[in-house]
PDB file of C-alpha atoms in Angstrom:
ATOM      1  CA  MET T 361       5.078   2.362 -10.066  1.00  0.00           C
ATOM      2  CA  ALA T 362       4.428  -0.990 -11.231  1.00  0.00           C
ATOM      3  CA  SER T 363       7.626  -1.592 -12.228  1.00  0.00           C
ATOM      4  CA  GLN T 364      10.079   0.038  -9.226  1.00  0.00           C
ATOM      5  CA  SER T 365       7.198  -1.370  -6.760  1.00  0.00           C
ATOM      6  CA  LYS T 366       7.965  -4.365  -8.138  1.00  0.00           C
ATOM      7  CA  ALA T 367      11.614  -3.803  -7.583  1.00  0.00           C
ATOM      8  CA  VAL T 368      11.115  -3.172  -4.575  1.00  0.00           C
ATOM      9  CA  ILE T 369       9.921  -6.289  -3.496  1.00  0.00           C
ATOM     10  CA  TYR T 370      11.690  -8.759  -5.550  1.00  0.00           C
ATOM     11  CA  ALA T 371      15.188  -6.873  -3.875  1.00  0.00           C
ATOM     12  CA  ALA T 372      13.155  -7.689  -0.545  1.00  0.00           C
ATOM     13  CA  MET T 373      11.509 -11.038  -0.659  1.00  0.00           C
ATOM     14  CA  ALA T 374      15.606 -12.458  -2.386  1.00  0.00           C
ATOM     15  CA  GLY T 375      16.804 -10.204   0.908  1.00  0.00           C
ATOM     16  CA  ASN T 376      14.566 -12.000   3.386  1.00  0.00           C
ATOM     17  CA  LEU T 377      14.323 -15.680   1.952  1.00  0.00           C
ATOM     18  CA  LEU T 378      18.480 -15.797   2.213  1.00  0.00           C
ATOM     19  CA  ILE T 379      18.374 -14.026   5.751  1.00  0.00           C
ATOM     20  CA  ALA T 380      14.774 -16.993   6.701  1.00  0.00           C
ATOM     21  CA  VAL T 381      17.112 -20.053   5.261  1.00  0.00           C
ATOM     22  CA  THR T 382      19.954 -18.447   8.206  1.00  0.00           C
ATOM     23  CA  LYS T 383      18.737 -17.638  10.970  1.00  0.00           C
ATOM     24  CA  PHE T 384      16.530 -21.158  10.580  1.00  0.00           C
ATOM     25  CA  ILE T 385      19.936 -22.594  10.828  1.00  0.00           C
ATOM     26  CA  ALA T 386      21.280 -20.502  13.635  1.00  0.00           C
ATOM     27  CA  GLY T 387      17.895 -21.227  15.567  1.00  0.00           C
ATOM     28  CA  GLY T 388      17.835 -25.224  15.422  1.00  0.00           C
ATOM     29  CA  ILE T 389      21.455 -25.056  16.075  1.00  0.00           C
ATOM     30  CA  THR T 390      21.587 -23.076  19.063  1.00  0.00           C
ATOM     31  CA  GLY T 391      17.542 -23.008  20.278  1.00  0.00           C
ATOM     32  CA  SER T 392      17.244 -19.691  20.323  1.00  0.00           C
ATOM     33  CA  SER T 393      13.186 -18.188  20.466  1.00  0.00           C
ATOM     34  CA  ALA T 394      14.340 -14.982  19.302  1.00  0.00           C
ATOM     35  CA  MET T 395      16.426 -16.649  16.042  1.00  0.00           C
ATOM     36  CA  LEU T 396      13.214 -18.994  15.696  1.00  0.00           C
ATOM     37  CA  SER T 397      10.859 -16.020  15.910  1.00  0.00           C
ATOM     38  CA  GLU T 398      12.739 -14.094  13.227  1.00  0.00           C
ATOM     39  CA  GLY T 399      12.741 -16.926  10.890  1.00  0.00           C
ATOM     40  CA  ILE T 400       9.429 -17.615  10.743  1.00  0.00           C
ATOM     41  CA  HIS T 401       9.252 -12.974  10.437  1.00  0.00           C
ATOM     42  CA  SER T 402      11.422 -13.421   6.847  1.00  0.00           C
ATOM     43  CA  VAL T 403       9.286 -16.541   5.931  1.00  0.00           C
ATOM     44  CA  VAL T 404       5.837 -13.972   6.822  1.00  0.00           C
ATOM     45  CA  ASP T 405       7.415 -11.504   4.821  1.00  0.00           C
ATOM     46  CA  THR T 406       8.066 -14.025   2.167  1.00  0.00           C
ATOM     47  CA  GLY T 407       5.327 -15.313   1.664  1.00  0.00           C
ATOM     48  CA  ASN T 408       3.511 -11.921   1.765  1.00  0.00           C
ATOM     49  CA  GLN T 409       5.993 -10.167  -0.930  1.00  0.00           C
ATOM     50  CA  GLY T 410       4.837 -13.089  -3.054  1.00  0.00           C
ATOM     51  CA  LEU T 411       1.202 -12.047  -2.730  1.00  0.00           C
ATOM     52  CA  LEU T 412       1.454  -8.404  -3.403  1.00  0.00           C
ATOM     53  CA  LEU T 413       2.990  -9.559  -6.805  1.00  0.00           C
ATOM     54  CA  LEU T 414      -0.042 -12.126  -7.326  1.00  0.00           C
ATOM     55  CA  GLY T 415      -1.988  -8.679  -6.475  1.00  0.00           C
ATOM     56  CA  LEU T 416       0.667  -6.482  -9.395  1.00  0.00           C
ATOM     57  CA  LYS T 417      -0.411  -8.925 -11.937  1.00  0.00           C
ATOM     58  CA  ARG T 418      -3.794  -9.456 -11.642  1.00  0.00           C
ATOM     59  CA  ALA T 419      -4.791  -6.138 -11.269  1.00  0.00           C
ATOM     60  CA  GLN T 420      -2.966  -5.839 -15.252  1.00  0.00           C
ATOM     61  CA  ARG T 421      -5.750  -8.275 -16.794  1.00  0.00           C
ATOM     62  CA  PRO T 422      -7.544  -5.846 -18.292  1.00  0.00           C
ATOM     63  CA  ALA T 423     -11.259  -4.823 -17.886  1.00  0.00           C
ATOM     64  CA  ASP T 424     -14.209  -7.442 -18.534  1.00  0.00           C
ATOM     65  CA  ALA T 425     -18.217  -7.618 -18.287  1.00  0.00           C
ATOM     66  CA  ASN T 426     -17.422  -9.040 -15.107  1.00  0.00           C
ATOM     67  CA  PHE T 427     -15.403  -5.914 -14.360  1.00  0.00           C
ATOM     68  CA  PRO T 428     -15.635  -3.083 -16.108  1.00  0.00           C
ATOM     69  CA  PHE T 429     -13.718  -0.923 -14.440  1.00  0.00           C
ATOM     70  CA  GLY T 430     -11.101  -3.580 -14.341  1.00  0.00           C
ATOM     71  CA  TYR T 431      -8.994  -5.397 -11.717  1.00  0.00           C
ATOM     72  CA  GLY T 432      -6.975  -2.281 -10.056  1.00  0.00           C
ATOM     73  CA  LYS T 433      -8.362  -3.390  -6.580  1.00  0.00           C
ATOM     74  CA  GLU T 434      -7.014  -6.951  -6.291  1.00  0.00           C
ATOM     75  CA  VAL T 435      -3.724  -4.856  -5.061  1.00  0.00           C
ATOM     76  CA  TYR T 436      -5.340  -3.384  -2.207  1.00  0.00           C
ATOM     77  CA  PHE T 437      -6.991  -6.459  -1.219  1.00  0.00           C
ATOM     78  CA  TRP T 438      -3.836  -8.523  -1.656  1.00  0.00           C
ATOM     79  CA  SER T 439      -2.121  -6.435   0.615  1.00  0.00           C
ATOM     80  CA  PHE T 440      -5.300  -6.031   3.551  1.00  0.00           C
ATOM     81  CA  VAL T 441      -4.145  -9.960   3.795  1.00  0.00           C
ATOM     82  CA  VAL T 442      -0.721  -9.627   3.917  1.00  0.00           C
ATOM     83  CA  ALA T 443      -1.360  -7.309   6.279  1.00  0.00           C
ATOM     84  CA  MET T 444      -3.643  -9.727   8.327  1.00  0.00           C
ATOM     85  CA  LEU T 445      -1.742 -12.414   8.023  1.00  0.00           C
ATOM     86  CA  ILE T 446       1.197  -9.883   9.842  1.00  0.00           C
ATOM     87  CA  PHE T 447      -0.609 -10.710  12.228  1.00  0.00           C
ATOM     88  CA  SER T 448      -1.724 -13.940  12.374  1.00  0.00           C
ATOM     89  CA  ILE T 449       0.904 -15.573  11.683  1.00  0.00           C
ATOM     90  CA  GLY T 450       3.762 -13.671  12.152  1.00  0.00           C
ATOM     91  CA  ALA T 451       2.873 -12.020  15.304  1.00  0.00           C
ATOM     92  CA  GLY T 452       0.206 -15.198  16.518  1.00  0.00           C
ATOM     93  CA  VAL T 453       3.796 -17.374  16.105  1.00  0.00           C
ATOM     94  CA  SER T 454       6.364 -15.311  17.647  1.00  0.00           C
ATOM     95  CA  LEU T 455       3.828 -14.929  20.521  1.00  0.00           C
ATOM     96  CA  TYR T 456       3.390 -18.074  20.838  1.00  0.00           C
ATOM     97  CA  GLU T 457       7.126 -18.539  21.119  1.00  0.00           C
ATOM     98  CA  GLY T 458       7.823 -15.918  23.844  1.00  0.00           C
ATOM     99  CA  VAL T 459       5.721 -17.146  26.006  1.00  0.00           C
ATOM    100  CA  ARG T 460       6.259 -20.109  25.404  1.00  0.00           C
ATOM    101  CA  HIS T 461      10.694 -20.022  26.624  1.00  0.00           C
ATOM    102  CA  VAL T 462       9.545 -17.646  29.367  1.00  0.00           C
ATOM    103  CA  LEU T 463       7.427 -19.926  31.089  1.00  0.00           C
ATOM    104  CA  HIS T 464      10.071 -22.747  30.635  1.00  0.00           C
ATOM    105  CA  PRO T 465      13.487 -21.705  29.273  1.00  0.00           C
ATOM    106  CA  GLU T 466      16.016 -23.794  27.659  1.00  0.00           C
ATOM    107  CA  PRO T 467      20.006 -22.635  27.866  1.00  0.00           C
ATOM    108  CA  MET T 468      21.126 -20.993  24.439  1.00  0.00           C
ATOM    109  CA  THR T 469      24.443 -23.501  22.895  1.00  0.00           C
ATOM    110  CA  SER T 470      26.497 -21.552  21.441  1.00  0.00           C
ATOM    111  CA  PRO T 471      25.806 -18.292  20.886  1.00  0.00           C
ATOM    112  CA  MET T 472      28.250 -16.826  18.488  1.00  0.00           C
ATOM    113  CA  VAL T 473      25.876 -17.718  15.973  1.00  0.00           C
ATOM    114  CA  ASN T 474      22.763 -16.050  16.576  1.00  0.00           C
ATOM    115  CA  TYR T 475      25.306 -13.062  17.196  1.00  0.00           C
ATOM    116  CA  VAL T 476      27.078 -13.660  12.212  1.00  0.00           C
ATOM    117  CA  VAL T 477      23.677 -14.453  11.341  1.00  0.00           C
ATOM    118  CA  LEU T 478      22.030 -11.432  13.151  1.00  0.00           C
ATOM    119  CA  ALA T 479      24.917  -9.316  12.291  1.00  0.00           C
ATOM    120  CA  LEU T 480      24.153 -10.731   7.873  1.00  0.00           C
ATOM    121  CA  GLY T 481      20.320 -10.484   8.535  1.00  0.00           C
ATOM    122  CA  ILE T 482      21.586  -6.210  10.336  1.00  0.00           C
ATOM    123  CA  VAL T 483      23.661  -6.058   6.852  1.00  0.00           C
ATOM    124  CA  PHE T 484      21.202  -7.863   4.408  1.00  0.00           C
ATOM    125  CA  GLU T 485      17.316  -6.703   5.851  1.00  0.00           C
ATOM    126  CA  GLY T 486      19.121  -3.023   5.902  1.00  0.00           C
ATOM    127  CA  ALA T 487      19.861  -3.550   2.115  1.00  0.00           C
ATOM    128  CA  SER T 488      16.937  -3.977   1.439  1.00  0.00           C
ATOM    129  CA  TRP T 489      14.916  -0.907   3.410  1.00  0.00           C
ATOM    130  CA  ALA T 490      17.826   1.985   2.351  1.00  0.00           C
ATOM    131  CA  PHE T 491      16.377   0.486  -1.739  1.00  0.00           C
ATOM    132  CA  ALA T 492      12.560   0.608  -0.399  1.00  0.00           C
ATOM    133  CA  LEU T 493      12.753   3.509   1.273  1.00  0.00           C
ATOM    134  CA  ASN T 494      15.165   4.737  -0.825  1.00  0.00           C
ATOM    135  CA  GLU T 495      12.529   4.590  -4.412  1.00  0.00           C
ATOM    136  CA  PHE T 496       9.785   5.487  -1.891  1.00  0.00           C
ATOM    137  CA  ARG T 497      11.098   8.484  -1.301  1.00  0.00           C
ATOM    138  CA  LYS T 498      11.059   8.956  -4.912  1.00  0.00           C
ATOM    139  CA  THR T 499       7.418   8.510  -5.848  1.00  0.00           C
ATOM    140  CA  LYS T 500       6.516  10.775  -2.391  1.00  0.00           C
ATOM    141  CA  GLY T 501       7.413  13.621  -3.628  1.00  0.00           C
ATOM    142  CA  LYS T 502       7.455  16.864  -1.381  1.00  0.00           C
ATOM    143  CA  TRP T 503       5.301  15.040   1.265  1.00  0.00           C
ATOM    144  CA  THR T 504       6.170  14.194   4.331  1.00  0.00           C
ATOM    145  CA  TYR T 505       7.112   9.903   4.803  1.00  0.00           C
ATOM    146  CA  MET T 506       3.320   9.809   7.188  1.00  0.00           C
ATOM    147  CA  GLU T 507       1.736  11.691   4.433  1.00  0.00           C
ATOM    148  CA  ALA T 508       3.137   9.919   1.887  1.00  0.00           C
ATOM    149  CA  VAL T 509       2.067   6.853   3.608  1.00  0.00           C
ATOM    150  CA  GLN T 510      -1.148   8.136   4.619  1.00  0.00           C
ATOM    151  CA  ARG T 511      -1.963   9.457   0.364  1.00  0.00           C
ATOM    152  CA  GLY T 512      -0.877   7.087  -1.113  1.00  0.00           C
ATOM    153  CA  LYS T 513      -2.800   4.878  -3.459  1.00  0.00           C
ATOM    154  CA  ASP T 514      -0.058   2.759  -4.373  1.00  0.00           C
ATOM    155  CA  PRO T 515      -0.053   0.464  -1.140  1.00  0.00           C
ATOM    156  CA  SER T 516       2.724  -1.863  -2.227  1.00  0.00           C
ATOM    157  CA  MET T 517       5.208   0.169  -2.254  1.00  0.00           C
ATOM    158  CA  PHE T 518       4.754   1.080   1.774  1.00  0.00           C
ATOM    159  CA  MET T 519       4.118  -2.576   2.696  1.00  0.00           C
ATOM    160  CA  VAL T 520       7.462  -3.893   2.200  1.00  0.00           C
ATOM    161  CA  VAL T 521       9.805  -0.405   3.858  1.00  0.00           C
ATOM    162  CA  PHE T 522       7.047  -1.004   6.625  1.00  0.00           C
ATOM    163  CA  GLU T 523       7.821  -4.791   6.717  1.00  0.00           C
ATOM    164  CA  ASP T 524      11.260  -4.369   6.209  1.00  0.00           C
ATOM    165  CA  SER T 525      11.499  -1.352   9.139  1.00  0.00           C
ATOM    166  CA  ALA T 526       9.691  -3.697  11.578  1.00  0.00           C
ATOM    167  CA  ALA T 527      12.516  -6.785  10.024  1.00  0.00           C
ATOM    168  CA  LEU T 528      15.399  -4.850  11.166  1.00  0.00           C
ATOM    169  CA  LEU T 529      13.850  -3.594  14.791  1.00  0.00           C
ATOM    170  CA  GLY T 530      13.590  -7.082  15.047  1.00  0.00           C
ATOM    171  CA  LEU T 531      16.890  -8.141  14.478  1.00  0.00           C
ATOM    172  CA  PHE T 532      17.992  -5.191  16.856  1.00  0.00           C
ATOM    173  CA  VAL T 533      15.999  -6.650  19.285  1.00  0.00           C
ATOM    174  CA  ALA T 534      16.729 -10.437  18.912  1.00  0.00           C
ATOM    175  CA  LEU T 535      20.441  -9.350  19.528  1.00  0.00           C
ATOM    176  CA  GLY T 536      19.103  -7.690  22.642  1.00  0.00           C
ATOM    177  CA  GLY T 537      17.431 -10.772  23.802  1.00  0.00           C
ATOM    178  CA  VAL T 538      20.701 -12.636  22.618  1.00  0.00           C
ATOM    179  CA  ALA T 539      23.343 -11.133  24.566  1.00  0.00           C
ATOM    180  CA  LEU T 540      21.047 -10.181  27.405  1.00  0.00           C
ATOM    181  CA  SER T 541      20.321 -14.017  27.619  1.00  0.00           C
ATOM    182  CA  GLN T 542      24.524 -14.878  27.328  1.00  0.00           C
ATOM    183  CA  VAL T 543      26.350 -11.898  29.783  1.00  0.00           C
ATOM    184  CA  THR T 544      23.651 -13.255  32.391  1.00  0.00           C
ATOM    185  CA  GLY T 545      22.919 -17.032  31.612  1.00  0.00           C
ATOM    186  CA  ASN T 546      18.949 -16.342  31.602  1.00  0.00           C
ATOM    187  CA  PRO T 547      17.550 -17.216  28.631  1.00  0.00           C
ATOM    188  CA  VAL T 548      13.762 -16.220  29.913  1.00  0.00           C
ATOM    189  CA  PHE T 549      15.118 -12.761  27.816  1.00  0.00           C
ATOM    190  CA  ASP T 550      15.934 -14.903  24.234  1.00  0.00           C
ATOM    191  CA  GLY T 551      12.238 -15.512  25.250  1.00  0.00           C
ATOM    192  CA  ALA T 552      10.827 -12.068  26.687  1.00  0.00           C
ATOM    193  CA  ALA T 553      13.194 -10.920  22.849  1.00  0.00           C
ATOM    194  CA  SER T 554      10.678 -13.153  20.583  1.00  0.00           C
ATOM    195  CA  ILE T 555       7.521 -11.661  22.841  1.00  0.00           C
ATOM    196  CA  VAL T 556       8.297  -8.164  21.711  1.00  0.00           C
ATOM    197  CA  ILE T 557       8.779  -8.912  17.572  1.00  0.00           C
ATOM    198  CA  GLY T 558       5.391 -10.536  18.322  1.00  0.00           C
ATOM    199  CA  LEU T 559       4.598  -7.453  19.231  1.00  0.00           C
ATOM    200  CA  ILE T 560       6.234  -5.040  16.489  1.00  0.00           C
ATOM    201  CA  LEU T 561       4.592  -7.396  14.264  1.00  0.00           C
ATOM    202  CA  ALA T 562       0.822  -6.569  15.475  1.00  0.00           C
ATOM    203  CA  GLY T 563       1.582  -2.743  15.300  1.00  0.00           C
ATOM    204  CA  THR T 564       3.088  -3.449  12.801  1.00  0.00           C
ATOM    205  CA  ALA T 565      -0.156  -5.860  11.016  1.00  0.00           C
ATOM    206  CA  ILE T 566      -2.796  -3.365  12.284  1.00  0.00           C
ATOM    207  CA  TRP T 567      -1.316  -0.612  10.941  1.00  0.00           C
ATOM    208  CA  LEU T 568      -1.088  -2.044   7.298  1.00  0.00           C
ATOM    209  CA  ALA T 569      -3.890  -2.860   7.558  1.00  0.00           C
ATOM    210  CA  ILE T 570      -5.510   1.093   8.903  1.00  0.00           C
ATOM    211  CA  GLU T 571      -3.935   2.069   5.246  1.00  0.00           C
ATOM    212  CA  THR T 572      -5.488  -0.198   3.125  1.00  0.00           C
ATOM    213  CA  LYS T 573      -8.596  -0.580   4.445  1.00  0.00           C
ATOM    214  CA  GLY T 574     -10.231   3.169   2.969  1.00  0.00           C
ATOM    215  CA  LEU T 575      -8.859   2.271  -0.264  1.00  0.00           C
ATOM    216  CA  LEU T 576     -10.125  -1.306  -0.911  1.00  0.00           C
ATOM    217  CA  ILE T 577     -14.010   0.068   0.091  1.00  0.00           C
ATOM    218  CA  GLY T 578     -12.907   3.242  -2.380  1.00  0.00           C
ATOM    219  CA  GLU T 579     -11.339   5.699  -1.371  1.00  0.00           C
ATOM    220  CA  SER T 580     -10.781   9.179  -3.055  1.00  0.00           C
ATOM    221  CA  ALA T 581      -8.666  11.064  -5.024  1.00  0.00           C
ATOM    222  CA  ASN T 582      -5.647  13.488  -3.245  1.00  0.00           C
ATOM    223  CA  LYS T 583      -7.468  16.826  -2.531  1.00  0.00           C
ATOM    224  CA  ARG T 584      -4.860  17.965  -5.117  1.00  0.00           C
ATOM    225  CA  VAL T 585      -6.342  16.064  -7.932  1.00  0.00           C
ATOM    226  CA  VAL T 586     -10.200  16.311  -6.680  1.00  0.00           C
ATOM    227  CA  ASP T 587      -9.184  20.723  -6.868  1.00  0.00           C
ATOM    228  CA  GLY T 588      -7.549  20.680  -9.648  1.00  0.00           C
ATOM    229  CA  ILE T 589     -10.436  19.020 -11.682  1.00  0.00           C
ATOM    230  CA  ARG T 590     -12.694  21.650 -10.203  1.00  0.00           C
ATOM    231  CA  ARG T 591     -10.726  24.183 -11.654  1.00  0.00           C
ATOM    232  CA  LEU T 592     -10.590  22.780 -14.822  1.00  0.00           C
ATOM    233  CA  ALA T 593     -14.464  22.523 -14.975  1.00  0.00           C
ATOM    234  CA  GLU T 594     -15.197  26.090 -13.905  1.00  0.00           C
ATOM    235  CA  LYS T 595     -13.163  27.314 -16.603  1.00  0.00           C
ATOM    236  CA  GLU T 596     -15.284  25.921 -19.388  1.00  0.00           C
ATOM    237  CA  PRO T 597     -17.333  28.617 -20.375  1.00  0.00           C
ATOM    238  CA  LEU T 598     -19.950  26.842 -21.033  1.00  0.00           C
ATOM    239  CA  VAL T 599     -20.361  25.074 -17.059  1.00  0.00           C
ATOM    240  CA  GLU T 600     -21.827  27.678 -15.216  1.00  0.00           C
ATOM    241  CA  ALA T 601     -21.597  25.654 -11.523  1.00  0.00           C
ATOM    242  CA  VAL T 602     -19.784  23.091 -10.521  1.00  0.00           C
ATOM    243  CA  HIS T 603     -21.357  20.984  -7.884  1.00  0.00           C
ATOM    244  CA  GLU T 604     -20.751  17.554  -6.168  1.00  0.00           C
ATOM    245  CA  LEU T 605     -17.590  16.450  -7.798  1.00  0.00           C
ATOM    246  CA  LEU T 606     -16.644  12.430  -6.947  1.00  0.00           C
ATOM    247  CA  THR T 607     -13.625  10.330  -7.331  1.00  0.00           C
ATOM    248  CA  MET T 608     -12.710   7.061  -6.394  1.00  0.00           C
ATOM    249  CA  HIS T 609      -9.261   5.155  -7.360  1.00  0.00           C
ATOM    250  CA  MET T 610     -10.269   2.043  -9.041  1.00  0.00           C
ATOM    251  CA  GLY T 611      -6.013   0.651  -8.358  1.00  0.00           C
ATOM    252  CA  PRO T 612      -3.523   2.730  -7.526  1.00  0.00           C
ATOM    253  CA  ASP T 613      -3.059   3.812 -11.286  1.00  0.00           C
ATOM    254  CA  PHE T 614      -6.632   4.168 -12.102  1.00  0.00           C
ATOM    255  CA  VAL T 615      -9.684   7.795 -10.789  1.00  0.00           C
ATOM    256  CA  LEU T 616     -12.838   7.277 -11.686  1.00  0.00           C
ATOM    257  CA  VAL T 617     -14.342  10.822 -11.305  1.00  0.00           C
ATOM    258  CA  ASN T 618     -18.179  11.455 -11.867  1.00  0.00           C
ATOM    259  CA  ILE T 619     -18.472  15.577 -11.776  1.00  0.00           C
ATOM    260  CA  SER T 620     -22.246  16.985 -12.112  1.00  0.00           C
ATOM    261  CA  VAL T 621     -22.186  20.404 -13.893  1.00  0.00           C
ATOM    262  CA  ARG T 622     -24.744  23.059 -14.182  1.00  0.00           C
ATOM    263  CA  PHE T 623     -24.382  24.299 -18.245  1.00  0.00           C
ATOM    264  CA  ASP T 624     -25.692  27.707 -19.443  1.00  0.00           C
ATOM    265  CA  SER T 625     -29.607  27.119 -20.563  1.00  0.00           C
ATOM    266  CA  GLN T 626     -28.496  28.285 -24.651  1.00  0.00           C
ATOM    267  CA  SER T 627     -26.365  26.038 -25.164  1.00  0.00           C
ATOM    268  CA  SER T 628     -27.246  24.169 -27.696  1.00  0.00           C
ATOM    269  CA  ALA T 629     -26.608  20.006 -27.803  1.00  0.00           C
ATOM    270  CA  MET T 630     -23.061  19.982 -29.834  1.00  0.00           C
ATOM    271  CA  GLN T 631     -21.368  22.706 -27.900  1.00  0.00           C
ATOM    272  CA  ILE T 632     -22.141  20.805 -24.924  1.00  0.00           C
ATOM    273  CA  GLU T 633     -21.162  17.529 -26.921  1.00  0.00           C
ATOM    274  CA  GLN T 634     -17.760  19.721 -27.506  1.00  0.00           C
ATOM    275  CA  CYS T 635     -17.930  21.338 -24.410  1.00  0.00           C
ATOM    276  CA  ILE T 636     -17.549  17.503 -22.513  1.00  0.00           C
ATOM    277  CA  ALA T 637     -14.877  15.918 -24.520  1.00  0.00           C
ATOM    278  CA  ARG T 638     -12.870  19.355 -24.183  1.00  0.00           C
ATOM    279  CA  LEU T 639     -13.007  19.178 -20.299  1.00  0.00           C
ATOM    280  CA  ASP T 640     -13.020  15.681 -20.510  1.00  0.00           C
ATOM    281  CA  LYS T 641      -9.399  15.566 -22.431  1.00  0.00           C
ATOM    282  CA  ALA T 642      -8.364  18.401 -20.065  1.00  0.00           C
ATOM    283  CA  ILE T 643      -8.707  15.763 -16.980  1.00  0.00           C
ATOM    284  CA  LYS T 644      -7.028  13.255 -18.534  1.00  0.00           C
ATOM    285  CA  ASN T 645      -3.341  15.637 -19.826  1.00  0.00           C
ATOM    286  CA  GLN T 646      -3.397  17.140 -16.782  1.00  0.00           C
ATOM    287  CA  PHE T 647      -3.719  13.958 -14.155  1.00  0.00           C
ATOM    288  CA  THR T 648      -2.762  10.793 -16.478  1.00  0.00           C
ATOM    289  CA  THR T 649      -4.208   8.430 -13.352  1.00  0.00           C
ATOM    290  CA  VAL T 650      -7.174   9.697 -13.530  1.00  0.00           C
ATOM    291  CA  LYS T 651      -9.091   7.001 -16.676  1.00  0.00           C
ATOM    292  CA  ARG T 652     -12.382   7.077 -16.680  1.00  0.00           C
ATOM    293  CA  VAL T 653     -14.837  10.779 -15.837  1.00  0.00           C
ATOM    294  CA  PHE T 654     -18.787  10.682 -16.430  1.00  0.00           C
ATOM    295  CA  VAL T 655     -20.181  14.611 -16.468  1.00  0.00           C
ATOM    296  CA  GLU T 656     -24.287  15.410 -14.814  1.00  0.00           C
ATOM    297  CA  ALA T 657     -25.833  17.496 -16.272  1.00  0.00           C
ATOM    298  CA  GLU T 658     -27.257  18.934 -14.090  1.00  0.00           C
ATOM    299  CA  SER T 659     -31.466  21.230 -14.777  1.00  0.00           C
ATOM    300  CA  TYR T 660     -32.146  24.800 -13.804  1.00  0.00           C
ATOM    301  CA  TYR T 661     -35.514  23.372 -12.461  1.00  0.00           C
ATOM    302  CA  GLY T 662     -33.573  20.635  -9.336  1.00  0.00           C
ATOM    303  CA  VAL T 663     -34.056  17.829 -11.686  1.00  0.00           C
ATOM    304  CA  ASP T 664     -30.775  16.102 -13.442  1.00  0.00           C
ATOM    305  CA  ASN T 665     -31.263  15.670 -17.192  1.00  0.00           C
ATOM    306  CA  GLY T 666     -28.629  12.790 -16.863  1.00  0.00           C
ATOM    307  CA  THR T 667     -24.945  11.970 -17.564  1.00  0.00           C
ATOM    308  CA  VAL T 668     -23.116  11.379 -20.381  1.00  0.00           C
ATOM    309  CA  GLU T 669     -19.804   9.572 -20.200  1.00  0.00           C
ATOM    310  CA  SER T 670     -17.235  11.486 -21.548  1.00  0.00           C
ATOM    311  CA  ALA T 671     -14.334   8.550 -23.146  1.00  0.00           C
ATOM    312  CA  GLU T 672     -13.184   8.186 -25.882  1.00  0.00           C
ATOM    313  CA  ASN T 673     -15.871   5.963 -27.623  1.00  0.00           C
ATOM    314  CA  SER T 674     -18.930   8.370 -26.229  1.00  0.00           C
TER     315      SER T 674
END
């Protein structure tokens, strides 16, 4: 999953960097507000992808005394930062530039340069978007795209898809603004296009922030995983009842599991230990993202007997 995410991010970063340079050159030559906003958009996207790569790298650090469950949530933190940057810098600057050019319109010069750059941008951005969407399609399985975003635990993948989608839409809006300004001779349309681009970025940022917030706080594993773990626990002969089953994603590929069960009262300590070892192995074999399993033995009298970690060193 991490290697797929990195490949998608590198492809998007390379495309956005090339596009940003050409947009700024075109914006400087023609004085187009929409082109300047698009250039800012591409720079923000390039920086955002750098932050996503930073998050993926930092998430791979091994667990230590301060972070015993590792640094997997770094991915979620930096993804949330990316959403905030899209909103504050990308949307904020685009809206500012758009309003400024609507209030004080300036005629464009050499609009053909804008058309050439926008066409190249659509080609580069379209290629990056197609690559990201193809990789996202491979990871989403049978879920719909919306379900994959809502249930997905690797935000770096769907964030690139969203960013590229917003970028492509922004390019077409900029193209429309430049064309309307040229046809009508009214440069206000160019500023209006910049405002629309800002609104697109703001909407994208808000949606991404909502989707990453739950993961950052501590989201449970998908229902399929939770139900599967419960079934495995209920299959154990010594387990009379499975009560509370808690899961939390500590990273895209790290699920923490805590199971509260009632064992057969006639079971010996050795039998319970063997049961926990079997359950630990079965859960981790079926769900490879589960890295740590804790089993809490419940008393018949409503008082917990304690918690046993079913890790290999227990």
